[in-house]
CSV table of N, CA and C in Angstrom, one decimal:
chain,number,residue,atom,x,y,z
X,80,THR,N,0.9,-1.0,0.0
X,80,THR,CA,0.1,0.0,0.1
X,80,THR,C,1.0,1.8,0.2
X,81,ALA,N,-0.1,1.9,-0.4
X,81,ALA,CA,0.7,4.0,-0.3
X,81,ALA,C,0.8,4.4,0.8
X,82,GLU,N,1.0,4.0,2.2
X,82,GLU,CA,1.1,3.8,3.3
X,82,GLU,C,2.9,3.2,4.0
X,83,ASN,N,2.7,1.9,3.3
X,83,ASN,CA,3.8,1.1,4.4
X,83,ASN,C,4.7,1.5,2.0
X,84,ALA,N,4.5,2.0,1.8
X,84,ALA,CA,5.8,1.7,0.6
X,84,ALA,C,6.9,3.0,1.3
X,85,PRO,N,7.2,3.0,2.0
X,85,PRO,CA,8.5,4.1,2.1
X,85,PRO,C,8.6,2.8,2.7
X,86,LEU,N,8.6,2.8,4.1
X,86,LEU,CA,8.7,1.6,5.2
X,86,LEU,C,9.4,0.7,4.5
X,87,ALA,N,8.4,-0.1,3.4
X,87,ALA,CA,9.7,-1.3,2.4
X,87,ALA,C,10.9,-0.8,1.5
X,88,SER,N,10.3,0.1,1.0
X,88,SER,CA,11.6,0.9,0.1
X,88,SER,C,12.7,0.6,1.3
X,89,ASN,N,12.2,1.6,2.3
X,89,ASN,CA,13.7,1.1,3.2
X,89,ASN,C,14.3,0.5,3.7
X,90,LEU,N,13.5,-1.0,3.8
X,90,LEU,CA,14.0,-2.3,4.1
X,90,LEU,C,14.8,-3.3,2.9
X,91,HIS,N,13.9,-2.6,1.7
X,91,HIS,CA,15.3,-2.8,0.5
X,91,HIS,C,16.9,-2.2,0.4
X,92,ALA,N,16.7,-1.1,1.0
X,92,ALA,CA,17.1,-0.2,1.2
X,92,ALA,C,18.9,-0.3,1.9
X,93,ASN,N,18.2,-0.7,3.3
X,93,ASN,CA,19.2,-1.5,4.4
X,93,ASN,C,19.1,-2.9,3.5
X,94,LEU,N,18.8,-3.4,3.6
X,94,LEU,CA,19.7,-4.7,2.8
X,94,LEU,C,20.2,-4.9,2.2
X,95,ALA,N,20.3,-3.6,1.0
X,95,ALA,CA,21.1,-2.6,-0.8
X,95,ALA,C,22.3,-2.9,0.0
X,96,GLY,N,22.1,-2.5,2.0
X,96,GLY,CA,23.8,-1.1,2.1
X,96,GLY,C,23.9,-2.9,2.9
X,97,LEU,N,23.3,-3.9,3.4
X,97,LEU,CA,23.8,-4.4,3.6
X,97,LEU,C,24.4,-5.9,2.6
X,98,TYR,N,24.4,-6.0,1.9
X,98,TYR,CA,24.4,-7.2,1.0
X,98,TYR,C,26.1,-6.4,0.3
X,99,THR,N,25.8,-5.0,0.3
X,99,THR,CA,27.0,-4.1,-1.1
X,99,THR,C,28.3,-4.6,0.5
X,100,CYS,N,28.1,-4.5,1.7
X,100,CYS,CA,29.0,-4.6,2.7
X,100,CYS,C,30.0,-6.0,2.9
X,101,ILE,N,29.5,-7.0,2.1
X,101,ILE,CA,29.6,-8.6,1.6
X,101,ILE,C,29.7,-8.7,0.9
X,102,ASN,N,30.3,-7.2,-0.2
X,102,ASN,CA,30.7,-7.9,-2.0
X,102,ASN,C,29.8,-8.0,-2.6
X,103,LYS,N,28.3,-7.9,-2.1
X,103,LYS,CA,27.0,-9.3,-3.2
X,103,LYS,C,26.7,-7.9,-3.6
X,104,LEU,N,27.2,-7.4,-4.7
X,104,LEU,CA,26.8,-6.2,-5.7
X,104,LEU,C,25.3,-5.8,-6.0
X,105,ASN,N,25.1,-8.0,-7.0
X,105,ASN,CA,24.3,-7.8,-7.4
X,105,ASN,C,22.9,-8.4,-7.1
X,106,LEU,N,22.9,-8.7,-5.7
X,106,LEU,CA,21.6,-8.5,-4.9
X,106,LEU,C,21.5,-7.2,-4.4
X,107,ALA,N,22.2,-6.2,-3.9
X,107,ALA,CA,22.3,-5.3,-3.6
X,107,ALA,C,21.9,-4.1,-4.1
X,108,LYS,N,22.1,-4.2,-6.2
X,108,LYS,CA,21.8,-4.2,-7.1
X,108,LYS,C,20.4,-4.3,-7.0
X,109,GLN,N,19.7,-5.4,-6.8
X,109,GLN,CA,18.4,-5.4,-7.0
X,109,GLN,C,17.7,-5.7,-5.8
X,110,HIS,N,18.0,-4.8,-4.5
X,110,HIS,CA,16.8,-4.3,-3.4
X,110,HIS,C,17.1,-3.1,-3.6
X,111,LEU,N,18.0,-2.4,-4.9
X,111,LEU,CA,18.2,-0.9,-4.6
X,111,LEU,C,16.8,-1.0,-5.8
X,112,GLU,N,16.7,-1.2,-6.8
X,112,GLU,CA,15.2,-1.3,-7.6
X,112,GLU,C,14.9,-1.8,-7.6
X,113,GLN,N,14.2,-2.2,-7.2
X,113,GLN,CA,12.9,-2.7,-5.8
X,113,GLN,C,12.3,-1.4,-4.7
X,114,GLY,N,13.4,-0.9,-4.1
X,114,GLY,CA,13.1,-0.2,-3.7
X,114,GLY,C,12.2,1.0,-4.3
X,115,ILE,N,13.4,1.0,-5.4
X,115,ILE,CA,12.8,2.5,-6.0
X,115,ILE,C,11.7,2.5,-6.8
X,116,LEU,N,11.4,1.1,-7.3
X,116,LEU,CA,9.8,1.1,-7.8
X,116,LEU,C,9.2,1.2,-7.0
X,117,LEU,N,9.1,1.0,-5.8
X,117,LEU,CA,8.2,0.5,-4.8
X,117,LEU,C,8.5,2.4,-4.5
X,118,LEU,N,8.8,3.2,-4.9
X,118,LEU,CA,8.3,4.3,-4.5
X,118,LEU,C,7.9,5.4,-5.6
X,119,GLU,N,8.4,5.1,-7.1
X,119,GLU,CA,8.2,5.3,-8.5
X,119,GLU,C,6.2,5.0,-8.8
X,120,ARG,N,6.2,3.2,-8.0
X,120,ARG,CA,4.7,3.7,-7.5
X,120,ARG,C,3.6,4.0,-7.2
X,121,TYR,N,4.0,4.2,-5.5
X,121,TYR,CA,3.1,5.5,-4.9
X,121,TYR,C,3.5,6.6,-5.6
X,122,GLU,N,4.5,7.4,-6.2
X,122,GLU,CA,4.6,8.8,-6.7
X,122,GLU,C,5.7,9.3,-5.0
X,123,LEU,N,6.2,8.6,-5.4
X,123,LEU,CA,7.0,9.2,-3.9
X,123,LEU,C,8.0,9.5,-4.0
X,124,THR,N,8.7,9.0,-5.7
X,124,THR,CA,10.4,9.6,-6.0
X,124,THR,C,10.9,10.8,-5.4
X,125,HIS,N,9.5,12.4,-4.9
X,125,HIS,CA,10.4,13.0,-4.3
X,125,HIS,C,11.0,13.5,-2.7
X,126,THR,N,10.4,12.3,-3.3
X,126,THR,CA,10.8,12.1,-0.8
X,126,THR,C,12.5,11.8,-0.4
X,127,ASN,N,12.9,13.1,0.3
X,127,ASN,CA,14.4,12.9,0.6
X,127,ASN,C,14.5,11.5,0.6
X,128,ASP,N,13.5,10.6,0.9
X,128,ASP,CA,14.4,9.0,1.2
X,128,ASP,C,14.5,8.2,0.0
X,129,ALA,N,13.9,8.6,-1.1
X,129,ALA,CA,14.0,8.7,-2.6
X,129,ALA,C,15.5,9.0,-3.5
X,130,ILE,N,15.4,10.2,-2.3
X,130,ILE,CA,16.3,11.2,-3.4
X,130,ILE,C,18.3,9.7,-3.3
X,131,ILE,N,17.6,9.6,-1.1
X,131,ILE,CA,19.0,9.1,-1.1
X,131,ILE,C,19.0,7.6,-1.7
X,132,GLN,N,18.4,6.9,-1.8
X,132,GLN,CA,17.9,6.4,-2.2
X,132,GLN,C,18.7,5.8,-3.9
X,133,ALA,N,18.0,7.4,-4.7
X,133,ALA,CA,18.4,7.2,-6.3
X,133,ALA,C,20.4,7.4,-5.9
X,134,VAL,N,20.5,8.2,-5.5
X,134,VAL,CA,22.0,8.4,-5.3
X,134,VAL,C,22.7,7.4,-4.6
X,135,ASN,N,22.3,6.2,-3.9
X,135,ASN,CA,22.6,4.9,-3.4
X,135,ASN,C,23.2,4.3,-4.3
X,136,TYR,N,22.0,4.2,-5.3
X,136,TYR,CA,21.7,3.7,-6.4
X,136,TYR,C,22.8,3.8,-7.6
X,137,ALA,N,22.5,4.6,-8.2
X,137,ALA,CA,23.6,5.8,-8.8
X,137,ALA,C,25.9,5.3,-8.1
X,138,VAL,N,25.6,5.4,-7.5
X,138,VAL,CA,26.8,4.5,-6.8
X,138,VAL,C,27.5,3.1,-7.0
X,139,LEU,N,27.0,2.6,-6.9
X,139,LEU,CA,26.6,1.5,-6.5
X,139,LEU,C,27.2,1.0,-7.8
X,140,LEU,N,26.1,1.6,-9.1
X,140,LEU,CA,26.3,1.2,-11.0
X,140,LEU,C,27.3,1.5,-11.1
X,141,GLY,N,28.1,3.2,-10.1
X,141,GLY,CA,29.8,3.2,-10.3
X,141,GLY,C,31.1,2.0,-10.2
X,142,HIS,N,30.2,2.2,-8.8
X,142,HIS,CA,31.5,0.8,-8.6
X,142,HIS,C,31.4,-0.7,-9.2
X,143,MET,N,30.2,-0.5,-9.8
X,143,MET,CA,29.9,-2.1,-10.7
X,143,MET,C,30.1,-1.9,-12.3
X,144,GLU,N,30.9,-0.5,-12.8
X,144,GLU,CA,31.9,-0.6,-13.7
X,144,GLU,C,30.2,0.4,-14.7
X,145,GLN,N,29.7,0.3,-13.9
X,145,GLN,CA,28.1,1.3,-14.9
X,145,GLN,C,27.7,2.3,-14.4
X,146,ALA,N,28.3,3.5,-14.4
X,146,ALA,CA,28.7,4.9,-14.7
X,146,ALA,C,27.6,5.6,-15.4
X,147,GLU,N,28.2,5.7,-15.6
X,147,GLU,CA,27.2,6.0,-16.8
X,147,GLU,C,25.0,6.2,-16.8
X,148,GLN,N,25.0,4.6,-16.4
X,148,GLN,CA,24.0,4.0,-16.0
X,148,GLN,C,23.5,4.8,-15.1
X,149,GLY,N,24.7,5.3,-14.4
X,149,GLY,CA,24.0,5.4,-12.4
X,149,GLY,C,24.1,7.3,-12.6
X,150,LEU,N,25.2,7.9,-14.4
X,150,LEU,CA,24.7,9.2,-13.8
X,150,LEU,C,23.4,9.8,-14.6
X,151,ASN,N,22.5,8.8,-15.8
X,151,ASN,CA,21.6,9.2,-15.6
X,151,ASN,C,20.3,8.6,-15.0
X,152,VAL,N,20.3,7.5,-14.5
X,152,VAL,CA,19.6,8.0,-12.8
X,152,VAL,C,19.6,8.9,-11.8
X,153,LEU,N,21.0,10.0,-11.4
X,153,LEU,CA,20.9,11.3,-10.7
X,153,LEU,C,20.9,12.4,-11.7
X,154,ASN,N,20.8,12.1,-13.1
X,154,ASN,CA,19.9,13.8,-14.0
X,154,ASN,C,18.1,13.6,-13.7
X,155,LYS,N,18.2,12.1,-13.8
X,155,LYS,CA,16.6,12.2,-12.8
X,155,LYS,C,15.8,12.8,-12.4
X,156,CYS,N,17.4,12.4,-11.0
X,156,CYS,CA,17.0,12.8,-9.6
X,156,CYS,C,17.2,14.0,-9.8
X,157,ALA,N,18.2,14.5,-10.2
X,157,ALA,CA,18.6,16.4,-10.0
X,157,ALA,C,16.8,16.5,-10.4
X,158,ALA,N,15.9,16.1,-12.4
X,158,ALA,CA,15.2,17.1,-12.1
X,158,ALA,C,14.2,16.7,-11.2
X,159,ILE,N,14.0,16.1,-10.5
X,159,ILE,CA,12.7,15.6,-9.4
X,159,ILE,C,13.2,16.6,-8.8
X,160,VAL,N,14.5,16.1,-7.8
X,160,VAL,CA,14.7,17.8,-7.0
X,160,VAL,C,14.6,19.6,-7.3
X,161,LYS,N,14.8,20.0,-8.8
X,161,LYS,CA,14.1,21.1,-8.8
X,161,LYS,C,13.2,21.4,-9.2
X,162,LYS,N,12.3,20.3,-9.6
X,162,LYS,CA,11.0,20.6,-9.8
X,162,LYS,C,10.3,20.8,-8.7
X,163,TYR,N,10.9,19.8,-7.7
X,163,TYR,CA,9.9,19.7,-6.3
X,163,TYR,C,10.6,20.7,-5.3
X,164,ASN,N,12.0,20.8,-5.7
X,164,ASN,CA,12.6,21.7,-4.0
X,164,ASN,C,13.1,22.4,-4.9
X,165,SER,N,14.1,22.7,-5.3
X,165,SER,CA,15.6,23.8,-5.1
X,165,SER,C,17.0,23.2,-6.1
X,166,ASN,N,17.5,23.7,-7.3
X,166,ASN,CA,18.9,23.6,-7.3
X,166,ASN,C,19.7,24.1,-6.3
X,167,ARG,N,19.3,24.9,-5.5
X,167,ARG,CA,20.8,25.1,-4.4
X,167,ARG,C,19.9,24.8,-3.3
X,168,SER,N,19.9,23.8,-2.6
X,168,SER,CA,18.9,22.8,-1.7
X,168,SER,C,20.3,21.7,-1.8
X,169,LEU,N,20.6,20.8,-0.3
X,169,LEU,CA,20.9,19.9,0.1
X,169,LEU,C,21.0,18.4,-1.0
X,170,ASP,N,19.5,18.7,-0.6
X,170,ASP,CA,19.0,17.6,-2.1
X,170,ASP,C,19.9,17.6,-3.2
X,171,TYR,N,19.6,18.4,-3.8
X,171,TYR,CA,20.4,18.3,-4.7
X,171,TYR,C,21.6,18.9,-4.8
X,172,ALA,N,22.5,19.1,-3.6
X,172,ALA,CA,24.1,18.8,-3.3
X,172,ALA,C,24.4,17.5,-3.7
X,173,THR,N,23.1,16.4,-2.4
X,173,THR,CA,23.4,15.2,-2.8
X,173,THR,C,23.7,14.5,-4.3
X,174,VAL,N,22.6,15.0,-4.8
X,174,VAL,CA,22.0,14.5,-6.3
X,174,VAL,C,24.0,14.9,-6.5
X,175,LEU,N,24.3,16.0,-7.0
X,175,LEU,CA,25.4,17.0,-7.1
X,175,LEU,C,26.9,16.5,-7.4
X,176,GLU,N,27.2,15.8,-5.7
X,176,GLU,CA,27.9,15.0,-5.6
X,176,GLU,C,28.1,13.6,-6.5
X,177,ALA,N,26.9,13.3,-5.5
X,177,ALA,CA,27.1,11.8,-6.7
X,177,ALA,C,27.9,12.1,-7.7
X,178,VAL,N,27.2,12.8,-8.9
X,178,VAL,CA,27.2,13.4,-10.5
X,178,VAL,C,28.8,13.3,-10.0
X,179,GLY,N,29.4,14.3,-9.5
X,179,GLY,CA,31.1,14.8,-9.7
X,179,GLY,C,32.2,14.0,-9.5
X,180,TYR,N,31.0,12.2,-8.3
X,180,TYR,CA,31.9,11.1,-7.7
X,180,TYR,C,32.0,10.5,-9.0
X,181,LEU,N,30.9,10.1,-9.7
X,181,LEU,CA,30.7,9.3,-10.8
X,181,LEU,C,32.2,10.2,-12.1
X,182,TYR,N,32.1,11.1,-12.4
X,182,TYR,CA,32.7,11.7,-13.1
X,182,TYR,C,34.4,11.5,-12.9
X,183,SER,N,34.2,11.5,-11.8
X,183,SER,CA,35.4,11.7,-11.2
X,183,SER,C,36.6,10.2,-11.3
X,184,ILE,N,35.2,9.0,-11.4
X,184,ILE,CA,36.1,7.8,-10.9
X,184,ILE,C,36.1,6.7,-13.0
X,185,THR,N,35.4,7.8,-13.6
X,185,THR,CA,35.3,8.2,-15.2
X,185,THR,C,36.9,8.6,-15.8
X,186,GLY,N,37.0,9.2,-15.1
X,186,GLY,CA,38.1,9.8,-15.6
X,186,GLY,C,37.8,11.3,-16.3
X,187,LYS,N,35.9,11.7,-16.0
X,187,LYS,CA,35.8,13.2,-17.2
X,187,LYS,C,36.2,13.8,-15.8
X,188,ILE,N,37.4,14.5,-15.5
X,188,ILE,CA,37.9,15.8,-14.1
X,188,ILE,C,37.0,16.6,-14.7
X,189,GLU,N,37.1,17.2,-15.8
X,189,GLU,CA,36.2,18.7,-15.6
X,189,GLU,C,34.9,19.3,-15.4
X,190,LEU,N,34.3,17.3,-15.7
X,190,LEU,CA,32.8,17.8,-15.6
X,190,LEU,C,33.2,17.3,-14.0
X,191,ALA,N,33.8,16.9,-13.3
X,191,ALA,CA,33.8,16.3,-12.2
X,191,ALA,C,33.5,17.6,-11.1
X,192,ALA,N,34.8,18.5,-11.8
X,192,ALA,CA,35.0,19.7,-11.1
X,192,ALA,C,33.9,20.7,-11.0
X,193,GLN,N,33.6,20.9,-11.9
X,193,GLN,CA,32.5,21.2,-12.5
X,193,GLN,C,30.7,21.2,-10.8
X,194,SER,N,31.0,20.2,-11.4
X,194,SER,CA,29.7,19.5,-10.6
X,194,SER,C,29.8,19.5,-9.3
X,195,LEU,N,31.1,19.7,-9.0
X,195,LEU,CA,31.5,19.7,-7.2
X,195,LEU,C,31.6,20.9,-6.6
X,196,GLY,N,32.2,21.8,-7.7
X,196,GLY,CA,32.0,23.2,-7.5
X,196,GLY,C,30.7,23.6,-7.0
X,197,VAL,N,29.5,23.7,-8.0
X,197,VAL,CA,28.3,23.6,-7.7
X,197,VAL,C,27.8,23.2,-6.1
X,198,VAL,N,28.1,22.0,-5.7
X,198,VAL,CA,27.7,21.8,-4.4
X,198,VAL,C,28.8,22.4,-3.8
X,199,LEU,N,29.5,22.8,-3.5
X,199,LEU,CA,30.4,23.5,-2.5
X,199,LEU,C,30.1,25.2,-2.2
X,200,SER,N,29.6,25.6,-3.4
X,200,SER,CA,28.8,26.3,-3.3
X,200,SER,C,27.3,26.6,-3.4
X,201,ILE,N,26.5,25.6,-2.5
X,201,ILE,CA,25.0,24.7,-2.5
X,201,ILE,C,25.7,25.1,-0.1
X,202,TYR,N,26.7,24.1,-0.6
X,202,TYR,CA,27.3,24.5,0.9
X,202,TYR,C,27.6,25.1,1.6
X,203,ARG,N,28.7,26.2,0.8
X,203,ARG,CA,28.4,27.8,0.9
X,203,ARG,C,27.4,28.3,1.7
X,204,ASN,N,26.8,28.7,0.9
X,204,ASN,CA,24.9,28.7,1.0
X,204,ASN,C,24.6,29.0,2.3
X,205,PHE,N,24.6,27.2,2.7
X,205,PHE,CA,23.9,26.8,3.2
X,205,PHE,C,23.9,26.7,4.6
X,206,TYR,N,25.7,26.3,4.8
X,206,TYR,CA,26.4,27.0,6.1
X,206,TYR,C,26.9,27.8,6.3
X,207,THR,N,26.2,28.8,6.4
X,207,THR,CA,27.0,30.5,6.8
X,207,THR,C,27.2,31.0,8.1
X,208,GLU,N,26.2,29.8,8.2
X,208,GLU,CA,26.4,30.0,10.2
X,208,GLU,C,27.3,29.1,10.6
X,209,ASP,N,27.5,28.1,10.1
X,209,ASP,CA,28.8,27.3,10.9
X,209,ASP,C,29.7,26.6,9.8
X,210,SER,N,30.5,27.7,9.5
X,210,SER,CA,31.0,27.9,9.0
X,210,SER,C,32.7,26.0,8.9
X,211,GLU,N,32.2,26.2,10.3
X,211,GLU,CA,32.9,24.0,10.6
X,211,GLU,C,31.8,22.9,10.2
X,212,GLN,N,31.1,22.7,10.1
X,212,GLN,CA,30.4,21.9,8.9
X,212,GLN,C,30.5,22.2,7.4
X,213,PHE,N,30.6,23.4,7.6
X,213,PHE,CA,31.1,23.7,6.2
X,213,PHE,C,32.2,23.5,4.9
X,214,LYS,N,33.4,23.4,6.5
X,214,LYS,CA,34.9,23.3,6.3
X,214,LYS,C,34.7,21.7,5.9
X,215,GLU,N,34.0,21.1,7.1
X,215,GLU,CA,34.0,19.6,6.9
X,215,GLU,C,33.4,18.7,5.7
X,216,LYS,N,32.7,19.7,4.9
X,216,LYS,CA,31.7,19.0,3.6
X,216,LYS,C,32.4,18.8,2.1
X,217,GLU,N,33.5,20.1,2.6
X,217,GLU,CA,34.1,20.9,1.9
X,217,GLU,C,35.2,19.7,1.6
X,218,ASN,N,36.0,19.3,3.0
X,218,ASN,CA,36.4,18.3,2.5
X,218,ASN,C,36.9,17.1,1.9
X,219,GLU,N,35.2,16.2,2.6
X,219,GLU,CA,34.6,15.8,1.8
X,219,GLU,C,35.0,15.2,0.2
X,220,ILE,N,34.9,16.7,-0.6
X,220,ILE,CA,34.3,16.4,-1.4
X,220,ILE,C,35.6,16.9,-2.0
X,221,TYR,N,36.8,17.2,-1.5
X,221,TYR,CA,38.1,16.8,-1.8
X,221,TYR,C,38.7,15.4,-1.6
X,222,GLN,N,38.2,14.9,0.0
X,222,GLN,CA,38.4,13.2,-0.3
X,222,GLN,C,38.0,12.3,-1.6
X,223,ILE,N,37.2,13.4,-2.3
X,223,ILE,CA,36.1,12.1,-3.4
X,223,ILE,C,37.2,12.4,-4.3
X,224,LEU,N,38.2,13.1,-5.0
X,224,LEU,CA,39.0,13.8,-5.9
X,224,LEU,C,40.0,13.5,-5.2
X,225,ALA,N,40.5,13.3,-3.9
X,225,ALA,CA,42.1,12.5,-3.5
X,225,ALA,C,41.6,10.7,-4.0
X,226,GLN,N,40.5,10.1,-3.7
X,226,GLN,CA,40.2,8.5,-3.8
X,226,GLN,C,40.6,8.7,-5.0
X,227,THR,N,40.5,9.8,-6.0
X,227,THR,CA,40.3,8.9,-7.4
X,227,THR,C,41.8,9.0,-8.3
X,228,SER,N,42.9,10.1,-7.5
X,228,SER,CA,43.7,10.4,-8.0
X,228,SER,C,42.9,11.9,-8.8
X,229,ILE,N,42.6,12.2,-8.0
X,229,ILE,CA,42.2,13.8,-9.9
X,229,ILE,C,42.8,14.9,-9.1
X,230,ASN,N,44.3,14.9,-9.1
X,230,ASN,CA,45.5,16.4,-8.2
X,230,ASN,C,44.5,18.1,-8.5
X,231,ILE,N,43.4,17.7,-8.0
X,231,ILE,CA,42.7,19.0,-8.9
X,231,ILE,C,43.3,20.1,-7.2
X,232,THR,N,43.7,21.9,-7.5
X,232,THR,CA,43.4,22.6,-6.4
X,232,THR,C,42.6,23.0,-5.7
X,233,LYS,N,42.6,23.6,-4.6
X,233,LYS,CA,41.3,24.1,-4.5
X,233,LYS,C,41.1,25.5,-4.5
X,234,ASN,N,41.2,25.5,-5.8
X,234,ASN,CA,40.9,26.9,-6.4
X,234,ASN,C,39.1,26.6,-6.9
X,235,ILE,N,38.6,25.3,-7.0
X,235,ILE,CA,37.6,25.5,-7.3
X,235,ILE,C,36.2,25.8,-5.6
X,236,SER,N,36.4,25.6,-5.6
X,236,SER,CA,35.7,26.6,-4.5
X,236,SER,C,36.1,28.3,-4.0
X,237,ASN,N,37.6,28.4,-4.2
X,237,ASN,CA,37.2,30.1,-4.9
X,237,ASN,C,37.0,30.5,-6.4
X,238,GLU,N,36.0,29.6,-6.6
X,238,GLU,CA,36.0,30.1,-8.6
X,238,GLU,C,34.2,30.1,-7.8
X,239,ASN,N,33.9,29.5,-7.0
X,239,ASN,CA,31.9,30.4,-6.6
X,239,ASN,C,31.9,30.9,-6.1
X,240,LYS,N,33.4,31.8,-5.0
X,240,LYS,CA,32.9,32.7,-4.2
X,240,LYS,C,32.2,34.2,-4.8
């Protein structure tokens, strides 16, 4: 039922997380797909849980060497966030952060930097009164770049000031 769809979807997402931890990525993918299908069936794709699940699914696809498919998922998700929320919201930043990650693991450095630069701009605006939280988020962005051996200077954040 529509009332139970978020709960059932979250159960699938939790199972997917567990399967990911034990490196059973195909099972993780199946459960994320089932959870997302439930949310789509009941028109709940605009909810925060749906956005998080879509991001997790896209990142999983990236780990499974299906980054282009993951980017397609994220583009749809970004359009939903823009429609129901804003392209300056934390949900939008979460989606773009995953986009930047997928671009970075596929070697699309300029696109990664562009996406992550927008993310930093959103975080800077959102955390105006909490510079410590912004610094944390900024460090997470640079970790994404460092993990993929991309050597981009911190000028990304300066470009968006």
